Short mmCIF file of C-alpha atoms and ligand atoms in Angstrom, two decimals:
data_model
loop_
_atom_site.label_atom_id
_atom_site.label_comp_id
_atom_site.label_asym_id
_atom_site.label_seq_id
_atom_site.Cartn_x
_atom_site.Cartn_y
_atom_site.Cartn_z
CA MET A 1 -25.96 -86.15 -60.99
CA ALA A 2 -22.64 -84.93 -61.97
CA ASN A 3 -24.29 -83.00 -64.76
CA ASN A 4 -26.88 -81.69 -62.36
CA LYS A 5 -24.19 -80.62 -60.04
CA LYS A 6 -22.45 -79.03 -62.93
CA THR A 7 -25.65 -77.31 -64.05
CA LYS A 8 -26.40 -76.20 -60.50
CA SER A 9 -22.93 -74.93 -59.99
CA SER A 10 -22.86 -73.32 -63.40
CA SER A 11 -26.22 -71.61 -62.71
CA LYS A 12 -24.77 -70.49 -59.40
CA THR A 13 -21.73 -69.29 -61.27
CA ASN A 14 -23.96 -67.45 -63.73
CA LYS A 15 -25.88 -65.89 -60.86
CA ASN A 16 -22.62 -64.92 -59.26
CA ASP A 17 -21.41 -63.59 -62.57
CA ALA A 18 -24.58 -61.57 -62.96
CA SER A 19 -24.39 -60.16 -59.47
CA ALA A 20 -20.67 -59.53 -59.88
CA LYS A 21 -21.45 -57.77 -63.14
CA SER A 22 -24.16 -55.71 -61.53
CA ASN A 23 -21.76 -54.94 -58.70
CA THR A 24 -19.13 -53.95 -61.23
CA ASN A 25 -21.72 -51.79 -62.97
CA LYS A 26 -22.69 -50.30 -59.64
CA THR A 27 -19.06 -49.67 -58.79
CA ASN A 28 -18.50 -48.15 -62.21
CA LEU A 29 -21.61 -46.04 -61.77
CA GLU A 30 -20.45 -44.94 -58.34
CA LYS A 31 -17.05 -44.24 -59.79
CA THR A 32 -18.61 -42.21 -62.60
CA ASN A 33 -20.75 -40.36 -60.11
CA THR A 34 -17.84 -39.49 -57.86
CA SER A 35 -15.65 -38.62 -60.81
CA ILE A 36 -18.41 -36.30 -62.03
CA LYS A 37 -19.01 -34.96 -58.54
CA LYS A 38 -15.39 -34.37 -57.61
CA PRO A 39 -14.36 -31.99 -60.38
CA THR A 40 -17.71 -30.21 -60.00
CA VAL A 41 -17.10 -29.50 -56.32
CA LYS A 42 -13.48 -28.61 -57.03
CA LEU A 43 -14.45 -26.39 -59.93
CA ALA A 44 -17.21 -24.67 -57.99
CA ILE A 45 -14.85 -23.98 -55.08
CA SER A 46 -12.01 -22.75 -57.27
CA LYS A 47 -14.43 -20.51 -59.20
CA TYR A 48 -15.70 -19.13 -55.90
CA LEU A 49 -12.20 -18.57 -54.52
CA GLN A 50 -10.93 -16.93 -57.70
CA SER A 51 -13.26 -14.01 -57.17
CA ARG A 52 -11.59 -12.87 -53.93
CA ASN A 53 -8.25 -12.49 -52.12
CA ASN A 54 -7.37 -15.61 -50.16
CA LYS A 55 -7.86 -15.36 -46.41
CA ILE A 56 -4.82 -15.22 -44.12
CA PHE A 57 -4.63 -16.21 -40.45
CA ILE A 58 -1.44 -15.64 -38.50
CA ALA A 59 -0.87 -16.60 -34.89
CA ASN A 60 1.55 -14.28 -33.11
CA TRP A 61 2.74 -16.17 -30.06
CA LYS A 62 5.01 -13.33 -28.88
CA MET A 63 7.28 -14.52 -26.03
CA ASN A 64 5.15 -17.54 -25.15
CA LYS A 65 5.35 -21.33 -25.33
CA LYS A 66 8.20 -23.66 -24.46
CA PHE A 67 9.07 -26.78 -26.42
CA GLU A 68 6.46 -29.06 -24.79
CA ASP A 69 3.73 -26.44 -25.37
CA ILE A 70 4.65 -26.19 -29.04
CA LYS A 71 4.58 -29.96 -29.31
CA SER A 72 1.10 -30.30 -27.83
CA PHE A 73 -0.23 -27.36 -29.87
CA ALA A 74 1.17 -28.87 -33.08
CA PHE A 75 -0.25 -32.31 -32.33
CA ALA A 76 -3.76 -31.01 -31.63
CA PHE A 77 -3.80 -28.36 -34.37
CA ASN A 78 -2.48 -30.80 -37.01
CA HIS A 79 -5.28 -33.18 -36.09
CA LEU A 80 -7.97 -30.49 -36.35
CA LEU A 81 -6.76 -29.32 -39.77
CA HIS A 82 -6.20 -32.83 -41.06
CA LYS A 83 -9.83 -33.81 -40.57
CA ASP A 84 -11.26 -30.54 -41.84
CA LYS A 85 -12.42 -31.02 -45.44
CA VAL A 86 -13.31 -27.34 -45.86
CA ILE A 87 -9.87 -26.01 -44.92
CA LYS A 88 -8.25 -28.68 -47.12
CA LYS A 89 -10.21 -27.42 -50.11
CA SER A 90 -9.67 -23.76 -49.29
CA ASN A 91 -6.77 -21.54 -50.26
CA PHE A 92 -6.36 -20.12 -46.73
CA LEU A 93 -2.87 -19.20 -45.67
CA ILE A 94 -2.33 -20.23 -42.06
CA GLY A 95 0.83 -19.20 -40.23
CA VAL A 96 2.31 -19.44 -36.75
CA ALA A 97 4.91 -16.98 -35.44
CA PRO A 98 6.75 -18.48 -32.45
CA THR A 99 9.82 -17.12 -30.66
CA SER A 100 13.17 -17.51 -32.45
CA LEU A 101 13.80 -20.65 -30.45
CA GLY A 102 10.45 -22.08 -31.55
CA LEU A 103 11.00 -21.56 -35.28
CA LEU A 104 12.59 -24.91 -36.03
CA PRO A 105 10.27 -27.00 -33.82
CA CYS A 106 7.28 -25.29 -35.48
CA ALA A 107 8.65 -25.73 -38.98
CA GLY A 108 9.24 -29.39 -38.24
CA MET A 109 6.02 -30.18 -36.41
CA LEU A 110 3.26 -28.12 -38.02
CA LYS A 111 1.63 -29.96 -40.93
CA ASN A 112 -1.14 -29.25 -43.46
CA ASN A 113 0.75 -26.42 -45.21
CA VAL A 114 0.83 -24.25 -42.09
CA VAL A 115 3.73 -21.85 -42.53
CA THR A 116 6.17 -20.77 -39.83
CA VAL A 117 6.66 -17.03 -39.45
CA ALA A 118 9.55 -15.23 -37.75
CA GLN A 119 8.60 -12.42 -35.35
CA ASN A 120 11.50 -10.11 -36.05
CA ILE A 121 14.53 -10.42 -38.27
CA SER A 122 17.52 -8.34 -39.24
CA PRO A 123 17.91 -7.02 -42.77
CA GLU A 124 21.61 -7.86 -42.53
CA LYS A 125 22.80 -11.16 -43.93
CA ASN A 126 25.36 -11.82 -41.20
CA GLY A 127 27.99 -10.05 -39.12
CA ALA A 128 28.47 -8.31 -35.79
CA PHE A 129 24.81 -7.99 -34.78
CA THR A 130 24.63 -9.62 -31.36
CA GLY A 131 21.19 -10.87 -30.41
CA GLN A 132 19.75 -10.78 -33.91
CA LEU A 133 18.49 -13.30 -36.41
CA SER A 134 19.07 -12.82 -40.13
CA TYR A 135 16.65 -13.32 -43.03
CA ASP A 136 19.27 -15.56 -44.62
CA GLN A 137 19.36 -17.86 -41.60
CA ILE A 138 15.60 -18.48 -41.54
CA HIS A 139 15.55 -18.79 -45.34
CA GLU A 140 18.06 -21.63 -45.06
CA TYR A 141 15.44 -23.59 -43.10
CA ASN A 142 12.74 -22.77 -45.63
CA ILE A 143 11.05 -20.29 -43.29
CA ASN A 144 9.91 -17.62 -45.70
CA TYR A 145 7.57 -15.38 -43.72
CA ALA A 146 8.37 -12.74 -41.12
CA LEU A 147 6.49 -10.12 -39.16
CA VAL A 148 8.14 -6.76 -39.76
CA GLY A 149 7.65 -3.69 -37.60
CA HIS A 150 5.29 -5.13 -34.99
CA SER A 151 4.52 -2.30 -32.54
CA GLU A 152 6.18 -4.20 -29.67
CA VAL A 153 9.36 -4.46 -31.78
CA ARG A 154 9.14 -0.80 -32.76
CA ASN A 155 8.70 0.13 -29.08
CA TYR A 156 10.98 -2.19 -27.13
CA LEU A 157 13.75 -2.70 -29.68
CA ASN A 158 13.73 0.78 -31.19
CA VAL A 159 13.35 -0.53 -34.71
CA THR A 160 12.98 2.46 -37.03
CA ASP A 161 11.03 2.90 -40.27
CA LYS A 162 14.37 2.81 -42.13
CA ILE A 163 15.24 -0.63 -40.70
CA ILE A 164 11.68 -1.79 -41.38
CA ASN A 165 11.95 -0.61 -44.98
CA ASP A 166 15.31 -2.38 -45.42
CA THR A 167 13.84 -5.57 -43.97
CA VAL A 168 10.79 -5.49 -46.27
CA LYS A 169 13.11 -4.96 -49.24
CA VAL A 170 15.54 -7.73 -48.37
CA LEU A 171 12.73 -10.22 -47.76
CA ILE A 172 11.09 -9.45 -51.10
CA GLN A 173 14.42 -9.67 -52.92
CA ASN A 174 14.87 -13.15 -51.50
CA ASN A 175 11.39 -14.35 -52.45
CA MET A 176 10.19 -14.23 -48.87
CA ARG A 177 6.98 -12.59 -47.63
CA PRO A 178 6.98 -9.79 -45.05
CA VAL A 179 3.93 -9.18 -42.87
CA LEU A 180 4.32 -5.45 -42.42
CA CYS A 181 2.67 -4.32 -39.18
CA ILE A 182 1.48 -0.74 -38.95
CA GLY A 183 -0.61 0.97 -36.31
CA ASP A 184 -1.51 4.13 -34.44
CA THR A 185 -0.84 4.63 -30.72
CA LYS A 186 -3.50 5.63 -28.20
CA GLU A 187 -2.09 9.15 -28.19
CA GLN A 188 -2.26 9.44 -31.99
CA TYR A 189 -5.77 8.03 -31.91
CA ASP A 190 -6.89 10.54 -29.26
CA GLU A 191 -5.34 13.39 -31.22
CA LYS A 192 -7.10 12.18 -34.38
CA LYS A 193 -3.77 11.52 -36.05
CA SER A 194 -4.43 7.87 -36.90
CA GLU A 195 -4.71 8.34 -40.67
CA LYS A 196 -1.68 10.60 -40.85
CA THR A 197 0.38 8.07 -38.86
CA ILE A 198 -0.69 5.17 -41.05
CA ALA A 199 -0.04 7.07 -44.30
CA LEU A 200 3.46 7.98 -43.09
CA GLN A 201 4.25 4.44 -42.04
CA LEU A 202 3.10 3.07 -45.40
CA MET A 203 5.17 5.61 -47.31
CA ASN A 204 8.32 5.12 -45.22
CA ASP A 205 8.12 1.35 -44.80
CA LEU A 206 7.33 0.67 -48.46
CA LYS A 207 9.80 3.13 -49.97
CA GLY A 208 11.33 1.65 -53.13
CA ILE A 209 8.96 -1.32 -53.27
CA SER A 210 7.72 -1.68 -56.82
CA GLU A 211 4.26 -2.57 -58.10
CA SER A 212 5.23 -6.16 -58.80
CA GLN A 213 6.92 -6.51 -55.39
CA ILE A 214 4.16 -5.05 -53.24
CA LYS A 215 1.87 -7.99 -54.06
CA ASN A 216 4.07 -10.16 -51.87
CA VAL A 217 3.75 -7.85 -48.88
CA ILE A 218 1.00 -8.63 -46.39
CA ILE A 219 -0.10 -5.59 -44.43
CA ALA A 220 -1.38 -5.97 -40.88
CA TYR A 221 -3.19 -2.98 -39.42
CA GLU A 222 -2.88 -3.23 -35.65
CA PRO A 223 -4.01 -0.22 -33.62
CA VAL A 224 -1.56 -0.25 -30.69
CA TRP A 225 -4.41 0.73 -28.37
CA ALA A 226 -6.35 -2.41 -29.33
CA ILE A 227 -3.51 -4.91 -28.77
CA GLY A 228 -4.12 -7.03 -25.71
CA SER A 229 -7.00 -4.82 -24.62
CA THR A 230 -10.25 -3.93 -26.39
CA VAL A 231 -10.87 -4.73 -30.02
CA ALA A 232 -11.45 -1.78 -32.38
CA SER A 233 -15.01 -1.34 -33.59
CA ASP A 234 -16.03 -2.87 -36.93
CA GLU A 235 -16.72 0.64 -38.18
CA TRP A 236 -13.19 1.78 -37.26
CA ILE A 237 -11.59 -1.28 -38.86
CA LYS A 238 -13.66 -0.79 -42.02
CA ASN A 239 -12.74 2.89 -42.34
CA MET A 240 -9.04 2.36 -41.63
CA THR A 241 -8.86 -0.56 -44.07
CA LYS A 242 -10.44 1.63 -46.72
CA PHE A 243 -7.98 4.41 -45.89
CA ILE A 244 -5.03 1.99 -46.21
CA ARG A 245 -6.30 0.71 -49.56
CA ASP A 246 -6.86 4.26 -50.83
CA THR A 247 -3.33 5.21 -49.78
CA LEU A 248 -1.97 2.13 -51.57
CA LYS A 249 -4.03 3.12 -54.61
CA ASP A 250 -2.27 6.50 -54.62
CA MET A 251 1.12 4.85 -54.17
CA TYR A 252 0.51 2.15 -56.81
CA ASP A 253 -2.72 1.74 -58.77
CA GLU A 254 -6.28 0.58 -58.16
CA LYS A 255 -5.82 -3.01 -59.34
CA THR A 256 -2.63 -3.47 -57.31
CA ALA A 257 -4.19 -1.92 -54.20
CA LYS A 258 -7.14 -4.30 -54.46
CA GLU A 259 -4.88 -7.35 -54.57
CA ILE A 260 -2.77 -6.45 -51.53
CA HIS A 261 -3.71 -8.44 -48.44
CA ILE A 262 -4.74 -6.36 -45.45
CA LEU A 263 -5.14 -8.04 -42.08
CA TYR A 264 -6.50 -6.66 -38.84
CA GLY A 265 -4.87 -7.36 -35.48
CA GLY A 266 -5.66 -6.33 -31.90
CA SER A 267 -7.71 -8.43 -29.47
CA VAL A 268 -9.17 -10.73 -32.13
CA LYS A 269 -11.09 -13.53 -30.44
CA VAL A 270 -13.61 -16.23 -31.38
CA GLU A 271 -16.40 -13.89 -30.22
CA ASN A 272 -15.49 -10.99 -32.52
CA SER A 273 -13.79 -12.75 -35.46
CA PRO A 274 -16.98 -13.55 -37.47
CA SER A 275 -17.83 -9.87 -37.82
CA ILE A 276 -14.21 -8.70 -38.33
CA LEU A 277 -13.64 -11.29 -41.04
CA SER A 278 -16.83 -10.18 -42.81
CA ILE A 279 -15.68 -6.55 -43.09
CA LYS A 280 -15.23 -5.53 -46.70
CA GLY A 281 -11.53 -5.30 -47.54
CA ILE A 282 -10.31 -7.38 -44.59
CA ASP A 283 -8.32 -10.36 -45.87
CA GLY A 284 -7.53 -11.98 -42.55
CA VAL A 285 -6.34 -11.53 -39.01
CA LEU A 286 -3.16 -11.43 -36.94
CA ILE A 287 -3.95 -12.95 -33.57
CA GLY A 288 -1.98 -12.75 -30.34
CA GLY A 289 -3.51 -14.06 -27.11
CA ALA A 290 -6.34 -16.04 -28.70
CA SER A 291 -3.96 -17.96 -30.94
CA LEU A 292 -2.14 -19.61 -28.05
CA ASP A 293 -4.92 -22.14 -27.75
CA HIS A 294 -5.21 -24.46 -30.77
CA GLN A 295 -9.00 -24.73 -30.52
CA SER A 296 -9.57 -21.00 -30.39
CA PHE A 297 -7.15 -20.34 -33.29
CA TYR A 298 -8.94 -23.04 -35.30
CA GLU A 299 -12.39 -21.62 -34.49
CA ILE A 300 -11.29 -18.16 -35.61
CA ILE A 301 -10.25 -19.65 -38.97
CA CYS A 302 -13.59 -21.44 -39.28
CA SER A 303 -15.50 -18.25 -38.52
CA CYS A 304 -14.69 -16.51 -41.82
CA PRO A 305 -17.50 -16.27 -44.38
CA GLU A 306 -15.41 -18.19 -46.94
CA TYR A 307 -15.34 -21.22 -44.65
CA LYS A 308 -19.14 -21.28 -44.47
CA ASP A 309 -19.48 -20.73 -48.22
CA ILE A 310 -17.07 -23.56 -49.13
CA GLN A 311 -18.84 -25.82 -46.65
CA LYS A 312 -22.13 -24.97 -48.34
CA ILE A 313 -20.73 -25.73 -51.81
CA ILE A 314 -19.47 -29.14 -50.64
CA LEU A 315 -22.76 -30.06 -48.95
CA THR A 316 -24.95 -28.83 -51.80
CA LYS A 317 -22.93 -30.60 -54.47
CA ASN A 318 -23.00 -33.82 -52.45
CA GLY A 319 -26.78 -33.58 -52.25
CA GLN A 320 -26.84 -32.74 -48.55
CA LYS A 321 -28.71 -29.90 -46.97
CA PRO A 322 -26.44 -26.98 -46.06
CA LEU A 323 -26.28 -26.15 -42.39
CA PRO A 324 -28.20 -23.13 -41.14
CA LYS A 325 -26.23 -19.86 -41.56
CA ASN A 326 -25.41 -19.36 -37.88
CA ASN A 327 -24.18 -22.91 -37.36
CA SER A 328 -20.40 -23.13 -37.30
P1 PGA B 401 -3.61 -9.58 -29.33
O1 PGA B 401 -2.21 -9.32 -30.08
O2 PGA B 401 -4.45 -10.42 -30.27
O3 PGA B 401 -3.24 -10.33 -28.09
O4 PGA B 401 -4.22 -8.27 -29.07
C1 PGA B 401 -2.14 -9.06 -31.44
C2 PGA B 401 -0.75 -8.73 -31.87
O5 PGA B 401 -0.02 -8.06 -31.12
O6 PGA B 401 -0.33 -9.12 -32.97
#
C-alpha cells in the first residue's frame, strides 16, 4: 500500500517532472525566440534609422499655459508616450518650449526623454539685463535647447541678427542646441524676395559657426505669413528647404549640409502634417497652436513616415500583419 502510494506519488512526481521539464523547455524556447526576435527588431530599426536624419518635433507654446495646464498636459502626454512602443524604439527628438515661467515645471514633469526648450534667451551670462534670461541660467537646470530668432521675438523684442548670431555661438560653445528660426515676411514673399531674405539670415545668423559646430544647430524655416494663418504649400516648403540646404552647401559642404536638421513651422496641424513630414529634406516640425493640445501634438508625431515604417518593422518581425498604409 505504502509502496503503491509511493509508486503512485513517484509516478505523479515523474509526470510533474516531465511536464515541468517540458514547461522549462517551452520557457527556454520562448526565451530563445524572444532573444532572437528582440535584437532582430532592434537591429532592423537601427539599420533603418541610420539611413536618415532623426525626426524632430518641437511644441512652441508661446505665451500660453499656466501651471495647472502644464501639469495636465504633462500627465496626459507622458502617458501617451509611455505606452507607445514605436516612439520608444525611435530616435525622435521631442521638445516643448513653454514660457520662461514654465521651464522648470516642464523640465520636472515631462518624461520619456522629452526635452524642454527655452523660447528666447540672452547671449549674456549675467548682468544688468532686466527682463532677460541667460543661457547659463537654463543650462544650470539642464535645459539645453533654445529657440533663437523666432519671428515674434525678432518683431516684438527687436532682436537683431547680431544678437541672434551671438546667441547661436554661445549656445554651441556651451554644448547646448539652438533652434535657429528663419523666415520671410508677407511683404518679402509678395516681392519675391523670400530666397534673398533667407540667404541673408543664414549668413548673418551663422557667421563664425564652424563645420563641426553647425551640426548642432537645428534650423526652423517658418514663413512669417504662414504662422497662425494658412500653411505654406508642400511645393513651397520643398523648394525653400532645398534652397536652404543648397545655401548651407555653399557655406559648408555637401555632406555637412545634408546632416543639418531643417524643420518647417507655420500652421502645422494633424491634417497637414503627414504630407509636410513626407517632404524630401524636411526633418521635422515646429508647432505653435496645434501643440497646445497633447493629443494633437502626439498625432502629429505619429503622422511622420518613420513612425509608420518602424511600426511595420515591429509588426512584421513579430509575425503580425502590418496595418494598411493609411491607418494611423
Ligand atoms: P503656428 O506657430 O503653428 O501656430 O502657426 C508656429 C510658430 O510660430 O512656431
